[in-house]
GROMACS .gro file of C-alpha atoms in nm:
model
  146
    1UNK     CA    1  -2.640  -1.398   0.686
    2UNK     CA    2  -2.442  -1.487   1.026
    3UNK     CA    3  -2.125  -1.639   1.012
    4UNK     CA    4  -1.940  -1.734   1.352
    5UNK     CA    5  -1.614  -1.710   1.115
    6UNK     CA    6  -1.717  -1.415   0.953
    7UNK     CA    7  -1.966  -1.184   1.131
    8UNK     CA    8  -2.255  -1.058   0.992
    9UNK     CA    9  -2.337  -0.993   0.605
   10UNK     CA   10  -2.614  -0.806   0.478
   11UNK     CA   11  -2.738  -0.769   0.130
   12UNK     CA   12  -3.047  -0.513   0.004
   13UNK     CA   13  -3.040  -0.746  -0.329
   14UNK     CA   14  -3.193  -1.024  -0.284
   15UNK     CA   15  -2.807  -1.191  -0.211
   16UNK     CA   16  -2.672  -1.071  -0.522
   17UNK     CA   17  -2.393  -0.877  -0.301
   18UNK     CA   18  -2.317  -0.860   0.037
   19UNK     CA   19  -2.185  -0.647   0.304
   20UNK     CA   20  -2.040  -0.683   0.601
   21UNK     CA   21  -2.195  -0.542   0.895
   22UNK     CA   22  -1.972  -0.688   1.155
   23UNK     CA   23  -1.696  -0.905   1.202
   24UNK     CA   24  -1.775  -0.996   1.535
   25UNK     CA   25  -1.922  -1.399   1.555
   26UNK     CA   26  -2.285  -1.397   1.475
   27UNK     CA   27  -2.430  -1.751   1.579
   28UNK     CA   28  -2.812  -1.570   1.591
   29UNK     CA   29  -2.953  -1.236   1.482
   30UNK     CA   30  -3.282  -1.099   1.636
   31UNK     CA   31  -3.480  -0.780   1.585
   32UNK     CA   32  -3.627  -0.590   1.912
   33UNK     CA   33  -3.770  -0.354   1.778
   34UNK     CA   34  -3.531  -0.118   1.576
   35UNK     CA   35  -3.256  -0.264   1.803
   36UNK     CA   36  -3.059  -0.523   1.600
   37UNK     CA   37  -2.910  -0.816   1.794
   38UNK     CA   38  -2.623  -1.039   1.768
   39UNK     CA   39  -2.532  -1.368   1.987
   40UNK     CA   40  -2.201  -1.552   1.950
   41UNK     CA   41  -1.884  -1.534   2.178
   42UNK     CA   42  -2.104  -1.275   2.350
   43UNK     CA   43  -2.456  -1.079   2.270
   44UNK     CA   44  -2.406  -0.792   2.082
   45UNK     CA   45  -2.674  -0.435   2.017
   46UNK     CA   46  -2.658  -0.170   1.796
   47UNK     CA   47  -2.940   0.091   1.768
   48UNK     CA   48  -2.816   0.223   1.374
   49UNK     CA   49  -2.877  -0.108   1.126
   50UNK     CA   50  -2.549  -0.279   1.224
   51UNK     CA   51  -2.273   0.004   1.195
   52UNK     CA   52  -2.155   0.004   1.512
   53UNK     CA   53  -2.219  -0.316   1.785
   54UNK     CA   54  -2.197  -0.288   2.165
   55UNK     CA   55  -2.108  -0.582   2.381
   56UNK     CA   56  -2.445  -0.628   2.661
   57UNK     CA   57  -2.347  -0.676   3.032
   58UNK     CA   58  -2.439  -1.018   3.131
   59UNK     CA   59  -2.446  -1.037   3.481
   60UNK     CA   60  -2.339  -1.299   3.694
   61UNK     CA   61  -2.093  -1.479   3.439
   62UNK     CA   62  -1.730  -1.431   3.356
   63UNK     CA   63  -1.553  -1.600   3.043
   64UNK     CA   64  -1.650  -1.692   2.727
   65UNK     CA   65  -1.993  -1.765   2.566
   66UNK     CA   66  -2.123  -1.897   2.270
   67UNK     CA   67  -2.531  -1.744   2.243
   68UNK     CA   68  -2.673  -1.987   1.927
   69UNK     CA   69  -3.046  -1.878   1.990
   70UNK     CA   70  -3.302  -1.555   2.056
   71UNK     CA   71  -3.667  -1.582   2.151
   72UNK     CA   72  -3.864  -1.281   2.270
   73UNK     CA   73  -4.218  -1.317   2.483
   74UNK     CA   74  -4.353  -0.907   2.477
   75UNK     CA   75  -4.102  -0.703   2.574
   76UNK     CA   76  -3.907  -0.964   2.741
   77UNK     CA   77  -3.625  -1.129   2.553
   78UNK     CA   78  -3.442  -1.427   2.563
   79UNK     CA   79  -3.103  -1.561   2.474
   80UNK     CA   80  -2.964  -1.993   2.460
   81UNK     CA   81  -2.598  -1.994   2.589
   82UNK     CA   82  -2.437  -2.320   2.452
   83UNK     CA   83  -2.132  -2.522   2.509
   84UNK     CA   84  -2.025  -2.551   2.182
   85UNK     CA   85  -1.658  -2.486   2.062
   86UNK     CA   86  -1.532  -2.422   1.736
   87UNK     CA   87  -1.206  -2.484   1.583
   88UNK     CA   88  -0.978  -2.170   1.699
   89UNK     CA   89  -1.147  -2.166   2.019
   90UNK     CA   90  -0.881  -2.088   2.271
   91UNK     CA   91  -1.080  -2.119   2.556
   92UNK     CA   92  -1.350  -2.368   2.723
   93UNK     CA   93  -1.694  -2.210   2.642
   94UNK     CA   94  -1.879  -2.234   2.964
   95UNK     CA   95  -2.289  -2.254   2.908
   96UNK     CA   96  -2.466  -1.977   3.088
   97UNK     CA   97  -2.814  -2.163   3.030
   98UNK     CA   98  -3.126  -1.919   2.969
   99UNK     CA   99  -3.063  -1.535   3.005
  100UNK     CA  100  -3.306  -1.306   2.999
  101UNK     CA  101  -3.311  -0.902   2.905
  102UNK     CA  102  -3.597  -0.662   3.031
  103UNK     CA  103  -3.403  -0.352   2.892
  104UNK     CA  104  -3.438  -0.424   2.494
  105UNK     CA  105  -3.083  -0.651   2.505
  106UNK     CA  106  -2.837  -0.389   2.679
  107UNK     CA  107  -2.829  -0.608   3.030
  108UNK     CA  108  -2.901  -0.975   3.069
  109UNK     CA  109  -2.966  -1.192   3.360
  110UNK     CA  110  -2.984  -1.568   3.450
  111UNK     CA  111  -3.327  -1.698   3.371
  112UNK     CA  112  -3.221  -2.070   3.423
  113UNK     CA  113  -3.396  -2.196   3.733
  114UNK     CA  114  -3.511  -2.550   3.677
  115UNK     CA  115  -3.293  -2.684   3.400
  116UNK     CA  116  -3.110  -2.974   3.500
  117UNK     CA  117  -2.830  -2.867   3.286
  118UNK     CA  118  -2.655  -2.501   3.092
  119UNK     CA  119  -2.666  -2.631   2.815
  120UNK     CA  120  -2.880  -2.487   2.605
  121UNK     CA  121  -2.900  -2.516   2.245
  122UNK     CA  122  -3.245  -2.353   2.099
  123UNK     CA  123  -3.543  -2.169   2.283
  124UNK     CA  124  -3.903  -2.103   2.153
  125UNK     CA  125  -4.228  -1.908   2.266
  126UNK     CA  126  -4.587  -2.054   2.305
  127UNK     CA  127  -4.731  -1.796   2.203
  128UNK     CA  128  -5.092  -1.939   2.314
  129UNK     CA  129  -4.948  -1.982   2.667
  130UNK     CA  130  -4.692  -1.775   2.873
  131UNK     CA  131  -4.417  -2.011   2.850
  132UNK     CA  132  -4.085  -2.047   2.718
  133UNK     CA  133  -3.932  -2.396   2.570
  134UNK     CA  134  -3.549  -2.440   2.598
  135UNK     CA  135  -3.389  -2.709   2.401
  136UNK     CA  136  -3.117  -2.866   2.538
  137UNK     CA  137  -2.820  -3.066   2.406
  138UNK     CA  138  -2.923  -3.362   2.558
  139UNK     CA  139  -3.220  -3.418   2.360
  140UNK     CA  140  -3.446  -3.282   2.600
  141UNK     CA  141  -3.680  -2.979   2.631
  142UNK     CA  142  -3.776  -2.784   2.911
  143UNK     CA  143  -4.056  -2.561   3.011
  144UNK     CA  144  -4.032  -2.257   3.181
  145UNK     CA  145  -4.292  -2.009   3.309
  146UNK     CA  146  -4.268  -1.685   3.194
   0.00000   0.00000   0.00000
């Protein structure tokens, strides 16, 4: 379960009882692999279930972020930066648009060309085609070629 007030809770019961893994905001939670990802003020990785996170480098942007959505195409992932603030927030959250990781989630870059706008609020895969759809907060979706 993510929380952006709370972290990230876990429970091997069926939600019975939970844990926390992290209290770090967790807006979205993706697997690569056996690498466990976390978007929220930041993306987040940790390579041992959740005990410890490490912040990625996301080039090209300074501030704060708010990641609400993960989407992976092969070995290729994707993260949806948003503009969305939540009470507490001491800072604008500036939209990064689409970022992209090539290195399992440990670096990310901009993957935004064509979008008329940052602000991006889910993504999802065609998996029948190589393309990536980014919603944005608008109303409006986007296609990009992967």
């Amino acid at each position: 379960m993510a929380s952006y007030t709370n972290g990230l809770y876990c429970s091997g019961d069926f939600g019975s009882s939970w844990t926390v893994t992290t209290t770090h905001e967790a807006n979205a939670v993706h697997f690569a692999g056996s690498r466990l990802l976390i978007g929220g003020d930041t993306i987040r990785y940790s390579d041992d279930d959740g005990t410890t996170f490490r912040a990625a480098r996301i080039e090209g942007h300074e501030g704060p972020l708010r990641v609400v959505a993960f989407a992976q195409h092969n070995d290729v992932l994707f993260a949806a930066s948003s503009c969305a603030s939540y009470p507490g927030d001491t800072a604008p959250i500036t939209a990064a648009g689409v970022l992209q990781s090539r290195d399992r989630g440990k670096t990310w870059t901009d993957a935004s060309a064509g979008l008329p706008m940052r602000d991006v609020s889910t993504l999802a895969v065609d998996p029948g085609q190589p393309c990536l759809f980014a919603g944005l907060s608008d109303g409006s979706v986007h296609q990009l070629a992967l």
